[in-house]
Amino acid sequence: MTAQKMEKALFGTNGVRGVVGEDMTPALSLKIGMALGSEVRGTVAVGRDTRTSGESLGAALKAGLMACGCDVLDVGILPTPALQFLVRGRCKGGAMITASHNPPQYNGVKVIAEDGTEMGDEDTVRIEQRILHDRYTHVTWQQVGTEMRSPALVEEYIRGILQQFPADMARDLIVAVDPGSGAGAHTTPAILSRLGCRALTINATLDGTFPGRLPEPSPEGLKDLAALVTAAKAAFGAAHDGDADRTVFIDDQGRYVEENKEFALIAQSLCRERKGILVMPVSTSTLVEEIARSCGCEVEYTPVGSIYVARRMIELQAQGAKVVMGGEGNGGLIYPRHQFCRDGAMTAATMAWILVATGKPLSTLIDQLPQYTMIKEKISTPYSHAVLKNLDAVFAEERLDRTDGLKIIRDHAWALVRASGTEPLIRIMVESNRREIAEDLCREVREAVETALRSAEKSQSS
Ligand code: MG
């Protein structure tokens, strides 16, 4: 059984997020620290990305943890997956001050469980309840926690990734890295260099004003990286979001690689090596499933959100199943041999390894993949849940999947309609291996959503 999503008040799909000085303040950060400190007993690792508000929010969070009896291990600026790697086996939990891909004015907190995965819904709801009802366990003066600073620990994470690959495997492969002035700037270029690559960098200074590009690695934002790749004749360009759990690629011709194709290519390579199950959200392109099955592997779908993917992978492995990899079609990929969370540096290193192993240019490997058309739309409404209920009846006769929202599955196409986890809107995704089928289905679903929306609005106003 796949974990069902639980409703959360403060925490979204990946932690608490907000605009600094408005909804994300040191006062809230202190409460998160106190709530986490009241739940956890022992040492909690705290890390942050490069955002200008990171130190201030971090100081408040750490104060809350210590006031409730936790010792704090401050590991400084590092990628979220590095913090997750350091928590496992060392700490009772972790907190990462980051707003991931959001613009510079945002910040937030991702809470990490003892096993290094993002905290699951049940524990998150417990922390939320403490915050909403101001219920904290403050300790006496003899039990107040202490802080230790160990920014050099990130080296363990770097070595953890190097261990996954043959030493010096990528001798003289030219690669370009754009960490976007984010947390990956001091890790990914170092990892690729130590694997033998000639790693060129752009936007590789830690800078929370993000002077080169926004933290979201979008095709528009990566034009400079694409220019560097073609000018330097690099094998690929790799770019991270703000906390470097995701990686997207520019191929050797300077083209942006769509993230489902990235997932499919890496899946193809791992599935050829070993057989087992791939885990991904229902929003992932069928391309990944097609590739996995053609290599003799199986796929399992989860609700949207990397935490559901990671937890399902852990469950399957505990049941004795072989889990090859997991991931989302947004450049966030999970490698169970390394750890059960999305890891951007691991993805960049895996791509280097694929290019060395195949001896083919990335553009050729991407062009060999089957073609799918995916269309994404969104419709603003505060009545997402009512709309989804109304829609259910419209498509009742069809093959439906309700893992997350409503997925309508047809022979050569599917459509997914779901309520956004973070904003008052409905997201529509449609995919087919034929463009005209995708366009027709998208029109049909959009019209059905609009009709359902009108009747939801009517019943709200009556
Ligand atoms: Mg991220």
GROMACS .gro file of C-alpha atoms and ligand atoms in nm:
model
  463
    1MET     CA    1   0.000   0.000   0.000
    2THR     CA    2   0.129   0.340  -0.088
    3ALA     CA    3   0.127   0.599   0.188
    4GLN     CA    4  -0.167   0.836   0.163
    5LYS     CA    5  -0.105   1.207   0.192
    6MET     CA    6  -0.214   1.371   0.516
    7GLU     CA    7  -0.343   1.727   0.533
    8LYS     CA    8  -0.088   1.961   0.687
    9ALA     CA    9  -0.146   2.321   0.795
   10LEU     CA   10   0.202   2.475   0.796
   11PHE     CA   11   0.419   2.225   0.614
   12GLY     CA   12   0.388   2.175   0.239
   13THR     CA   13   0.526   1.892   0.027
   14ASN     CA   14   0.885   1.982   0.121
   15GLY     CA   15   0.871   2.159   0.457
   16VAL     CA   16   0.767   2.508   0.566
   17ARG     CA   17   0.820   2.789   0.313
   18GLY     CA   18   0.741   3.157   0.310
   19VAL     CA   19   0.851   3.510   0.228
   20VAL     CA   20   1.115   3.630   0.471
   21GLY     CA   21   0.988   3.902   0.705
   22GLU     CA   22   0.625   3.821   0.620
   23ASP     CA   23   0.531   3.461   0.692
   24MET     CA   24   0.884   3.323   0.737
   25THR     CA   25   1.028   3.493   1.046
   26PRO     CA   26   1.275   3.409   1.324
   27ALA     CA   27   0.970   3.383   1.552
   28LEU     CA   28   0.832   3.097   1.341
   29SER     CA   29   1.176   2.942   1.307
   30LEU     CA   30   1.213   2.948   1.689
   31LYS     CA   31   0.879   2.768   1.721
   32ILE     CA   32   0.986   2.504   1.469
   33GLY     CA   33   1.307   2.458   1.670
   34MET     CA   34   1.118   2.425   1.997
   35ALA     CA   35   0.863   2.186   1.847
   36LEU     CA   36   1.132   1.967   1.691
   37GLY     CA   37   1.338   1.984   2.011
   38SER     CA   38   1.034   1.871   2.212
   39GLU     CA   39   0.989   1.564   1.988
   40VAL     CA   40   1.351   1.461   1.946
   41ARG     CA   41   1.595   1.365   2.219
   42GLY     CA   42   1.964   1.400   2.132
   43THR     CA   43   2.170   1.582   1.872
   44VAL     CA   44   2.008   1.762   1.577
   45ALA     CA   45   2.217   1.870   1.276
   46VAL     CA   46   2.134   2.211   1.130
   47GLY     CA   47   2.241   2.320   0.782
   48ARG     CA   48   2.142   2.595   0.541
   49ASP     CA   49   2.160   2.703   0.180
   50THR     CA   50   2.309   3.037   0.075
   51ARG     CA   51   2.002   3.259   0.133
   52THR     CA   52   2.069   3.592   0.307
   53SER     CA   53   1.813   3.508   0.578
   54GLY     CA   54   1.970   3.168   0.657
   55GLU     CA   55   2.186   3.277   0.948
   56SER     CA   56   1.910   3.470   1.123
   57LEU     CA   57   1.650   3.195   1.082
   58GLY     CA   58   1.910   2.934   1.176
   59ALA     CA   59   2.004   3.114   1.499
   60ALA     CA   60   1.638   3.117   1.606
   61LEU     CA   61   1.590   2.751   1.512
   62LYS     CA   62   1.899   2.645   1.705
   63ALA     CA   63   1.790   2.848   2.010
   64GLY     CA   64   1.459   2.661   2.009
   65LEU     CA   65   1.627   2.322   1.980
   66MET     CA   66   1.870   2.390   2.265
   67ALA     CA   67   1.600   2.540   2.490
   68CYS     CA   68   1.415   2.209   2.459
   69GLY     CA   69   1.719   2.000   2.547
   70CYS     CA   70   1.872   1.910   2.209
   71ASP     CA   71   2.240   1.953   2.128
   72VAL     CA   72   2.294   2.125   1.794
   73LEU     CA   73   2.551   2.025   1.534
   74ASP     CA   74   2.581   2.323   1.297
   75VAL     CA   75   2.722   2.199   0.966
   76GLY     CA   76   2.702   2.536   0.789
   77ILE     CA   77   2.617   2.588   0.423
   78LEU     CA   78   2.575   2.260   0.236
   79PRO     CA   79   2.330   2.078   0.004
   80THR     CA   80   2.017   1.925   0.160
   81PRO     CA   81   2.134   1.573   0.060
   82ALA     CA   82   2.467   1.640   0.237
   83LEU     CA   83   2.283   1.725   0.558
   84GLN     CA   84   2.071   1.411   0.513
   85PHE     CA   85   2.386   1.203   0.464
   86LEU     CA   86   2.541   1.345   0.783
   87VAL     CA   87   2.227   1.293   0.995
   88ARG     CA   88   2.207   0.921   0.924
   89GLY     CA   89   2.389   0.722   1.193
   90ARG     CA   90   2.509   1.034   1.373
   91CYS     CA   91   2.211   1.245   1.483
   92LYS     CA   92   1.856   1.205   1.604
   93GLY     CA   93   1.731   1.442   1.336
   94GLY     CA   94   1.813   1.741   1.120
   95ALA     CA   95   1.680   2.073   1.001
   96MET     CA   96   1.773   2.238   0.674
   97ILE     CA   97   1.709   2.610   0.633
   98THR     CA   98   1.622   2.636   0.264
   99ALA     CA   99   1.354   2.736   0.019
  100SER     CA  100   1.500   2.504  -0.247
  101HIS     CA  101   1.410   2.645  -0.592
  102ASN     CA  102   1.202   2.944  -0.472
  103PRO     CA  103   1.316   3.304  -0.543
  104PRO     CA  104   1.562   3.479  -0.303
  105GLN     CA  105   1.294   3.645  -0.087
  106TYR     CA  106   1.173   3.303   0.029
  107ASN     CA  107   1.314   3.077   0.293
  108GLY     CA  108   1.193   2.777   0.489
  109VAL     CA  109   1.278   2.468   0.689
  110LYS     CA  110   1.294   2.104   0.579
  111VAL     CA  111   1.289   1.866   0.875
  112ILE     CA  112   1.498   1.550   0.847
  113ALA     CA  113   1.425   1.224   1.030
  114GLU     CA  114   1.687   1.012   1.208
  115ASP     CA  115   1.728   0.788   0.902
  116GLY     CA  116   1.819   1.085   0.680
  117THR     CA  117   1.489   1.099   0.489
  118GLU     CA  118   1.260   1.399   0.496
  119MET     CA  119   1.027   1.366   0.793
  120GLY     CA  120   0.707   1.174   0.713
  121ASP     CA  121   0.354   1.313   0.739
  122GLU     CA  122   0.271   1.166   1.080
  123ASP     CA  123   0.573   1.315   1.259
  124THR     CA  124   0.533   1.641   1.069
  125VAL     CA  125   0.172   1.674   1.180
  126ARG     CA  126   0.284   1.616   1.542
  127ILE     CA  127   0.531   1.904   1.511
  128GLU     CA  128   0.265   2.123   1.353
  129GLN     CA  129   0.026   2.051   1.637
  130ARG     CA  130   0.286   2.166   1.889
  131ILE     CA  131   0.334   2.492   1.698
  132LEU     CA  132  -0.038   2.556   1.649
  133HIS     CA  133  -0.111   2.499   2.021
  134ASP     CA  134   0.216   2.647   2.157
  135ARG     CA  135   0.301   2.317   2.328
  136TYR     CA  136   0.674   2.286   2.392
  137THR     CA  137   0.882   2.095   2.647
  138HIS     CA  138   1.134   2.343   2.781
  139VAL     CA  139   1.412   2.192   2.992
  140THR     CA  140   1.578   2.317   3.311
  141TRP     CA  141   1.908   2.506   3.317
  142GLN     CA  142   2.104   2.184   3.375
  143GLN     CA  143   1.960   2.023   3.060
  144VAL     CA  144   1.980   2.307   2.807
  145GLY     CA  145   2.161   2.190   2.492
  146THR     CA  146   2.492   2.308   2.351
  147GLU     CA  147   2.605   2.396   1.999
  148MET     CA  148   2.899   2.253   1.810
  149ARG     CA  149   3.009   2.385   1.470
  150SER     CA  150   3.151   2.135   1.219
  151PRO     CA  151   3.139   2.280   0.867
  152ALA     CA  152   3.420   2.043   0.759
  153LEU     CA  153   3.193   1.740   0.800
  154VAL     CA  154   3.066   1.795   0.445
  155GLU     CA  155   3.382   1.614   0.331
  156GLU     CA  156   3.221   1.289   0.452
  157TYR     CA  157   2.935   1.347   0.208
  158ILE     CA  158   3.177   1.416  -0.076
  159ARG     CA  159   3.364   1.092   0.001
  160GLY     CA  160   3.033   0.905   0.027
  161ILE     CA  161   2.960   0.991  -0.337
  162LEU     CA  162   3.316   0.928  -0.459
  163GLN     CA  163   3.289   0.577  -0.311
  164GLN     CA  164   3.004   0.497  -0.548
  165PHE     CA  165   3.225   0.527  -0.858
  166PRO     CA  166   3.558   0.387  -0.978
  167ALA     CA  167   3.844   0.621  -0.885
  168ASP     CA  168   3.944   0.861  -1.161
  169MET     CA  169   3.669   0.715  -1.384
  170ALA     CA  170   3.605   1.030  -1.587
  171ARG     CA  171   3.958   1.114  -1.690
  172ASP     CA  172   3.958   1.448  -1.872
  173LEU     CA  173   3.583   1.457  -1.940
  174ILE     CA  174   3.506   1.828  -1.969
  175VAL     CA  175   3.194   1.921  -1.773
  176ALA     CA  176   3.036   2.255  -1.682
  177VAL     CA  177   2.861   2.308  -1.349
  178ASP     CA  178   2.615   2.586  -1.258
  179PRO     CA  179   2.521   2.561  -0.889
  180GLY     CA  180   2.335   2.893  -0.925
  181SER     CA  181   2.525   3.050  -0.631
  182GLY     CA  182   2.350   2.789  -0.415
  183ALA     CA  183   2.454   2.523  -0.168
  184GLY     CA  184   2.607   2.290  -0.428
  185ALA     CA  185   2.884   2.533  -0.520
  186HIS     CA  186   3.143   2.377  -0.289
  187THR     CA  187   3.048   2.014  -0.341
  188THR     CA  188   2.950   1.919  -0.698
  189PRO     CA  189   3.248   2.078  -0.881
  190ALA     CA  190   3.481   1.920  -0.622
  191ILE     CA  191   3.320   1.577  -0.662
  192LEU     CA  192   3.338   1.585  -1.042
  193SER     CA  193   3.701   1.704  -1.030
  194ARG     CA  194   3.797   1.426  -0.793
  195LEU     CA  195   3.634   1.174  -1.029
  196GLY     CA  196   3.877   1.295  -1.295
  197CYS     CA  197   3.658   1.547  -1.479
  198ARG     CA  198   3.780   1.888  -1.587
  199ALA     CA  199   3.505   2.079  -1.410
  200LEU     CA  200   3.438   2.433  -1.530
  201THR     CA  201   3.203   2.645  -1.323
  202ILE     CA  202   2.964   2.936  -1.356
  203ASN     CA  203   2.767   3.097  -1.067
  204ALA     CA  204   2.985   2.898  -0.826
  205THR     CA  205   3.028   3.159  -0.553
  206LEU     CA  206   2.805   3.114  -0.248
  207ASP     CA  207   2.574   3.416  -0.274
  208GLY     CA  208   2.220   3.449  -0.136
  209THR     CA  209   2.140   3.739  -0.366
  210PHE     CA  210   2.167   3.491  -0.657
  211PRO     CA  211   2.330   3.745  -0.890
  212GLY     CA  212   2.369   3.512  -1.191
  213ARG     CA  213   2.031   3.342  -1.205
  214LEU     CA  214   1.732   3.246  -0.991
  215PRO     CA  215   1.755   2.927  -0.780
  216GLU     CA  216   1.511   2.742  -1.011
  217PRO     CA  217   1.725   2.587  -1.288
  218SER     CA  218   1.494   2.687  -1.575
  219PRO     CA  219   1.585   2.680  -1.947
  220GLU     CA  220   1.586   3.065  -1.953
  221GLY     CA  221   1.813   3.084  -1.649
  222LEU     CA  222   2.064   2.838  -1.794
  223LYS     CA  223   2.147   3.025  -2.116
  224ASP     CA  224   2.492   3.120  -1.979
  225LEU     CA  225   2.559   2.759  -1.884
  226ALA     CA  226   2.454   2.645  -2.234
  227ALA     CA  227   2.692   2.900  -2.387
  228LEU     CA  228   2.975   2.775  -2.163
  229VAL     CA  229   2.904   2.412  -2.261
  230THR     CA  230   2.925   2.479  -2.635
  231ALA     CA  231   3.220   2.721  -2.609
  232ALA     CA  232   3.424   2.476  -2.395
  233LYS     CA  233   3.305   2.170  -2.593
  234ALA     CA  234   3.192   2.020  -2.263
  235ALA     CA  235   3.025   1.678  -2.244
  236PHE     CA  236   2.739   1.831  -2.045
  237GLY     CA  237   2.634   2.115  -1.822
  238ALA     CA  238   2.483   2.034  -1.483
  239ALA     CA  239   2.276   2.287  -1.288
  240HIS     CA  240   2.126   2.269  -0.939
  241ASP     CA  241   1.840   2.433  -0.758
  242GLY     CA  242   1.918   2.633  -0.442
  243ASP     CA  243   1.977   2.334  -0.212
  244ALA     CA  244   2.125   2.101  -0.476
  245ASP     CA  245   1.894   1.805  -0.433
  246ARG     CA  246   1.795   1.842  -0.799
  247THR     CA  247   2.011   1.850  -1.113
  248VAL     CA  248   1.910   1.939  -1.466
  249PHE     CA  249   2.134   1.902  -1.769
  250ILE     CA  250   2.242   2.088  -2.080
  251ASP     CA  251   2.359   1.848  -2.352
  252ASP     CA  252   2.679   1.882  -2.557
  253GLN     CA  253   2.485   2.082  -2.819
  254GLY     CA  254   2.372   2.336  -2.563
  255ARG     CA  255   2.014   2.206  -2.542
  256TYR     CA  256   1.818   2.184  -2.216
  257VAL     CA  257   1.744   1.819  -2.135
  258GLU     CA  258   1.381   1.776  -2.026
  259GLU     CA  259   1.389   1.624  -1.676
  260ASN     CA  260   1.182   1.313  -1.758
  261LYS     CA  261   1.436   1.232  -2.032
  262GLU     CA  262   1.715   1.277  -1.779
  263PHE     CA  263   1.533   1.034  -1.545
  264ALA     CA  264   1.477   0.787  -1.832
  265LEU     CA  265   1.841   0.795  -1.943
  266ILE     CA  266   1.974   0.736  -1.593
  267ALA     CA  267   1.707   0.469  -1.534
  268GLN     CA  268   1.811   0.294  -1.858
  269SER     CA  269   2.169   0.278  -1.745
  270LEU     CA  270   2.092   0.155  -1.391
  271CYS     CA  271   1.827  -0.095  -1.511
  272ARG     CA  272   2.073  -0.254  -1.751
  273GLU     CA  273   2.302  -0.318  -1.456
  274ARG     CA  274   2.050  -0.464  -1.215
  275LYS     CA  275   1.685  -0.569  -1.215
  276GLY     CA  276   1.419  -0.458  -0.971
  277ILE     CA  277   1.164  -0.186  -0.905
  278LEU     CA  278   1.170   0.185  -0.986
  279VAL     CA  279   0.954   0.414  -0.772
  280MET     CA  280   0.813   0.744  -0.897
  281PRO     CA  281   0.513   0.975  -0.854
  282VAL     CA  282   0.204   0.943  -1.075
  283SER     CA  283   0.310   1.266  -1.249
  284THR     CA  284   0.617   1.104  -1.406
  285SER     CA  285   0.632   1.055  -1.783
  286THR     CA  286   0.542   0.711  -1.919
  287LEU     CA  287   0.879   0.733  -2.092
  288VAL     CA  288   1.049   0.624  -1.769
  289GLU     CA  289   0.814   0.325  -1.733
  290GLU     CA  290   0.865   0.227  -2.097
  291ILE     CA  291   1.244   0.236  -2.058
  292ALA     CA  292   1.236   0.049  -1.725
  293ARG     CA  293   1.011  -0.227  -1.863
  294SER     CA  294   1.221  -0.264  -2.177
  295CYS     CA  295   1.516  -0.337  -1.948
  296GLY     CA  296   1.320  -0.599  -1.750
  297CYS     CA  297   1.237  -0.379  -1.450
  298GLU     CA  298   0.907  -0.292  -1.284
  299VAL     CA  299   0.768   0.045  -1.176
  300GLU     CA  300   0.558   0.157  -0.881
  301TYR     CA  301   0.375   0.487  -0.855
  302THR     CA  302   0.329   0.706  -0.545
  303PRO     CA  303   0.162   1.038  -0.463
  304VAL     CA  304   0.352   1.347  -0.581
  305GLY     CA  305   0.636   1.441  -0.343
  306SER     CA  306   0.984   1.298  -0.302
  307ILE     CA  307   0.912   1.190   0.054
  308TYR     CA  308   0.647   0.943  -0.069
  309VAL     CA  309   0.891   0.805  -0.324
  310ALA     CA  310   1.171   0.768  -0.068
  311ARG     CA  311   0.948   0.607   0.197
  312ARG     CA  312   0.801   0.359  -0.053
  313MET     CA  313   1.153   0.264  -0.163
  314ILE     CA  314   1.249   0.196   0.199
  315GLU     CA  315   0.930  -0.010   0.253
  316LEU     CA  316   0.991  -0.218  -0.059
  317GLN     CA  317   1.352  -0.282   0.034
  318ALA     CA  318   1.248  -0.385   0.386
  319GLN     CA  319   1.011  -0.639   0.225
  320GLY     CA  320   1.305  -0.791   0.041
  321ALA     CA  321   1.238  -0.633  -0.299
  322LYS     CA  322   1.525  -0.499  -0.507
  323VAL     CA  323   1.485  -0.126  -0.561
  324VAL     CA  324   1.689   0.010  -0.851
  325MET     CA  325   1.619   0.380  -0.811
  326GLY     CA  326   1.349   0.635  -0.749
  327GLY     CA  327   1.283   0.988  -0.855
  328GLU     CA  328   1.062   1.259  -0.985
  329GLY     CA  329   1.048   1.407  -1.334
  330ASN     CA  330   1.201   1.732  -1.208
  331GLY     CA  331   1.566   1.635  -1.182
  332GLY     CA  332   1.533   1.497  -0.828
  333LEU     CA  333   1.665   1.139  -0.838
  334ILE     CA  334   1.720   0.888  -0.557
  335TYR     CA  335   1.994   0.621  -0.551
  336PRO     CA  336   1.928   0.357  -0.284
  337ARG     CA  337   2.289   0.235  -0.280
  338HIS     CA  338   2.388   0.585  -0.168
  339GLN     CA  339   2.094   0.716   0.035
  340PHE     CA  340   1.714   0.744   0.030
  341CYS     CA  341   1.680   1.105  -0.074
  342ARG     CA  342   1.716   1.314  -0.388
  343ASP     CA  343   2.079   1.394  -0.447
  344GLY     CA  344   2.194   1.646  -0.708
  345ALA     CA  345   2.569   1.578  -0.692
  346MET     CA  346   2.507   1.204  -0.718
  347THR     CA  347   2.299   1.269  -1.031
  348ALA     CA  348   2.575   1.481  -1.190
  349ALA     CA  349   2.836   1.215  -1.111
  350THR     CA  350   2.609   0.938  -1.247
  351MET     CA  351   2.572   1.131  -1.574
  352ALA     CA  352   2.952   1.158  -1.605
  353TRP     CA  353   2.976   0.784  -1.548
  354ILE     CA  354   2.709   0.711  -1.815
  355LEU     CA  355   2.894   0.919  -2.075
  356VAL     CA  356   3.224   0.746  -1.997
  357ALA     CA  357   3.063   0.400  -2.001
  358THR     CA  358   2.871   0.447  -2.328
  359GLY     CA  359   3.131   0.663  -2.504
  360LYS     CA  360   2.840   0.846  -2.672
  361PRO     CA  361   2.753   1.216  -2.662
  362LEU     CA  362   2.466   1.311  -2.432
  363SER     CA  363   2.273   1.459  -2.726
  364THR     CA  364   2.280   1.122  -2.906
  365LEU     CA  365   2.166   0.933  -2.596
  366ILE     CA  366   1.878   1.176  -2.544
  367ASP     CA  367   1.769   1.171  -2.910
  368GLN     CA  368   1.752   0.789  -2.900
  369LEU     CA  369   1.478   0.796  -2.635
  370PRO     CA  370   1.114   0.749  -2.742
  371GLN     CA  371   0.923   1.075  -2.789
  372TYR     CA  372   0.636   1.178  -2.565
  373THR     CA  373   0.439   1.501  -2.551
  374MET     CA  374   0.356   1.634  -2.204
  375ILE     CA  375   0.128   1.934  -2.157
  376LYS     CA  376   0.098   2.112  -1.823
  377GLU     CA  377  -0.170   2.366  -1.730
  378LYS     CA  378  -0.295   2.522  -1.410
  379ILE     CA  379  -0.628   2.674  -1.314
  380SER     CA  380  -0.654   2.906  -1.011
  381THR     CA  381  -0.932   2.819  -0.766
  382PRO     CA  382  -0.980   2.793  -0.392
  383TYR     CA  383  -1.218   2.499  -0.452
  384SER     CA  384  -0.968   2.238  -0.579
  385HIS     CA  385  -1.107   1.958  -0.365
  386ALA     CA  386  -1.471   2.021  -0.462
  387VAL     CA  387  -1.369   2.032  -0.829
  388LEU     CA  388  -1.191   1.698  -0.802
  389LYS     CA  389  -1.498   1.543  -0.642
  390ASN     CA  390  -1.719   1.669  -0.926
  391LEU     CA  391  -1.473   1.543  -1.186
  392ASP     CA  392  -1.475   1.194  -1.045
  393ALA     CA  393  -1.831   1.143  -1.167
  394VAL     CA  394  -1.751   1.276  -1.516
  395PHE     CA  395  -1.484   1.014  -1.578
  396ALA     CA  396  -1.639   0.736  -1.368
  397GLU     CA  397  -1.657   0.493  -1.662
  398GLU     CA  398  -1.285   0.517  -1.740
  399ARG     CA  399  -0.972   0.355  -1.599
  400LEU     CA  400  -0.889   0.577  -1.302
  401ASP     CA  401  -0.601   0.595  -1.057
  402ARG     CA  402  -0.656   0.789  -0.734
  403THR     CA  403  -0.304   0.769  -0.589
  404ASP     CA  404  -0.290   1.149  -0.599
  405GLY     CA  405  -0.578   1.353  -0.737
  406LEU     CA  406  -0.741   1.186  -1.036
  407LYS     CA  407  -0.546   1.012  -1.312
  408ILE     CA  408  -0.744   0.915  -1.619
  409ILE     CA  409  -0.565   0.638  -1.805
  410ARG     CA  410  -0.636   0.563  -2.172
  411ASP     CA  411  -0.460   0.340  -2.421
  412HIS     CA  412  -0.204   0.587  -2.550
  413ALA     CA  413  -0.247   0.877  -2.312
  414TRP     CA  414  -0.312   0.981  -1.955
  415ALA     CA  415  -0.427   1.294  -1.775
  416LEU     CA  416  -0.362   1.386  -1.413
  417VAL     CA  417  -0.571   1.644  -1.230
  418ARG     CA  418  -0.461   1.734  -0.878
  419ALA     CA  419  -0.484   2.007  -0.621
  420SER     CA  420  -0.155   2.189  -0.570
  421GLY     CA  421   0.004   2.116  -0.232
  422THR     CA  422   0.129   2.472  -0.192
  423GLU     CA  423  -0.101   2.709  -0.386
  424PRO     CA  424  -0.478   2.756  -0.443
  425LEU     CA  425  -0.482   2.598  -0.787
  426ILE     CA  426  -0.548   2.284  -0.983
  427ARG     CA  427  -0.270   2.132  -1.188
  428ILE     CA  428  -0.348   1.944  -1.509
  429MET     CA  429  -0.088   1.722  -1.675
  430VAL     CA  430  -0.153   1.531  -1.993
  431GLU     CA  431   0.080   1.300  -2.181
  432SER     CA  432   0.074   1.091  -2.494
  433ASN     CA  433   0.324   0.954  -2.742
  434ARG     CA  434   0.126   1.145  -3.007
  435ARG     CA  435   0.098   1.522  -2.986
  436GLU     CA  436  -0.256   1.548  -3.128
  437ILE     CA  437  -0.389   1.291  -2.880
  438ALA     CA  438  -0.229   1.486  -2.593
  439GLU     CA  439  -0.377   1.813  -2.719
  440ASP     CA  440  -0.727   1.663  -2.760
  441LEU     CA  441  -0.723   1.502  -2.416
  442CYS     CA  442  -0.593   1.822  -2.260
  443ARG     CA  443  -0.880   2.021  -2.411
  444GLU     CA  444  -1.133   1.762  -2.295
  445VAL     CA  445  -0.999   1.758  -1.938
  446ARG     CA  446  -0.965   2.136  -1.918
  447GLU     CA  447  -1.329   2.176  -2.023
  448ALA     CA  448  -1.439   1.917  -1.767
  449VAL     CA  449  -1.241   2.096  -1.494
  450GLU     CA  450  -1.396   2.431  -1.592
  451THR     CA  451  -1.747   2.286  -1.581
  452ALA     CA  452  -1.676   2.121  -1.245
  453LEU     CA  453  -1.536   2.450  -1.121
  454ARG     CA  454  -1.849   2.642  -1.221
  455SER     CA  455  -2.072   2.401  -1.032
  456ALA     CA  456  -1.835   2.410  -0.729
  457GLU     CA  457  -1.854   2.792  -0.731
  458LYS     CA  458  -2.232   2.781  -0.761
  459SER     CA  459  -2.273   2.550  -0.463
  460GLN     CA  460  -2.034   2.768  -0.257
  461SER     CA  461  -2.236   3.082  -0.328
  462SER     CA  462  -2.579   2.926  -0.275
  463MG      MG  463   1.556   2.145  -0.381
   0.00000   0.00000   0.00000
